[in-house]
Amino acid sequence: MAKAKVALYSLCSSTDLLQMSAYKQMGYSPSTLENLRCLLSEFNGATTTSLGDVVFPVQASPITLNVQFSMVDDLSPYNAIMGRAWLHKMKVIPYTYHQMVSYLTEEGQVNLLGNQLATRQCYQVALDSGHPVDKEAHPESSNTMEQ
């Protein structure tokens, strides 16, 4: 199973997103995408066109779910954005202050912890590349997970 190192979970995103660059780094070809060219609306009212959809298994130990990702090109410094669809399927409880999500399994509660170093690196990449970021927000408040 290929791994996407840095992901962001977002309560604002209704769609699970994957960067085309991460998809290619995992060794996949854009020709395998389905549902080409769908419009995605951003929270600020702008629209982005997806490059297509792909279904990947996403493992958040010990649970593995098949997740449909909309492929985007250079939308964010994160490899993947796990939106409400994944969060709801996992029945997670997000704790933004503590940079973690929790969910229950048959064995008990599982906590996925954020990675502050990865968060800061993504924040810096966003600043350096001109991606829109809230300069008042501190990278400590982000929801970056490294899986």
Coordinates of C-alpha atoms in Angstrom, one line a residue, residues 60-62 100-113:
A60 CA -5.9 4.6 10.3
S61 CA -4.9 1.6 12.4
P62 CA -6.6 -0.7 12.8
M100 CA -5.6 14.9 17.1
V101 CA -8.7 12.9 16.1
S102 CA -10.1 10.1 18.2
Y103 CA -12.3 7.1 17.2
L104 CA -13.5 3.9 18.7
T105 CA -12.7 0.4 17.6
E106 CA -13.5 -3.0 19.1
E107 CA -10.3 -2.7 21.1
G108 CA -11.0 0.7 22.5
Q109 CA -10.2 4.4 21.7
V110 CA -7.6 5.3 19.1
N111 CA -6.0 8.7 19.0
L112 CA -4.2 10.0 15.8
L113 CA -1.9 12.7 16.8

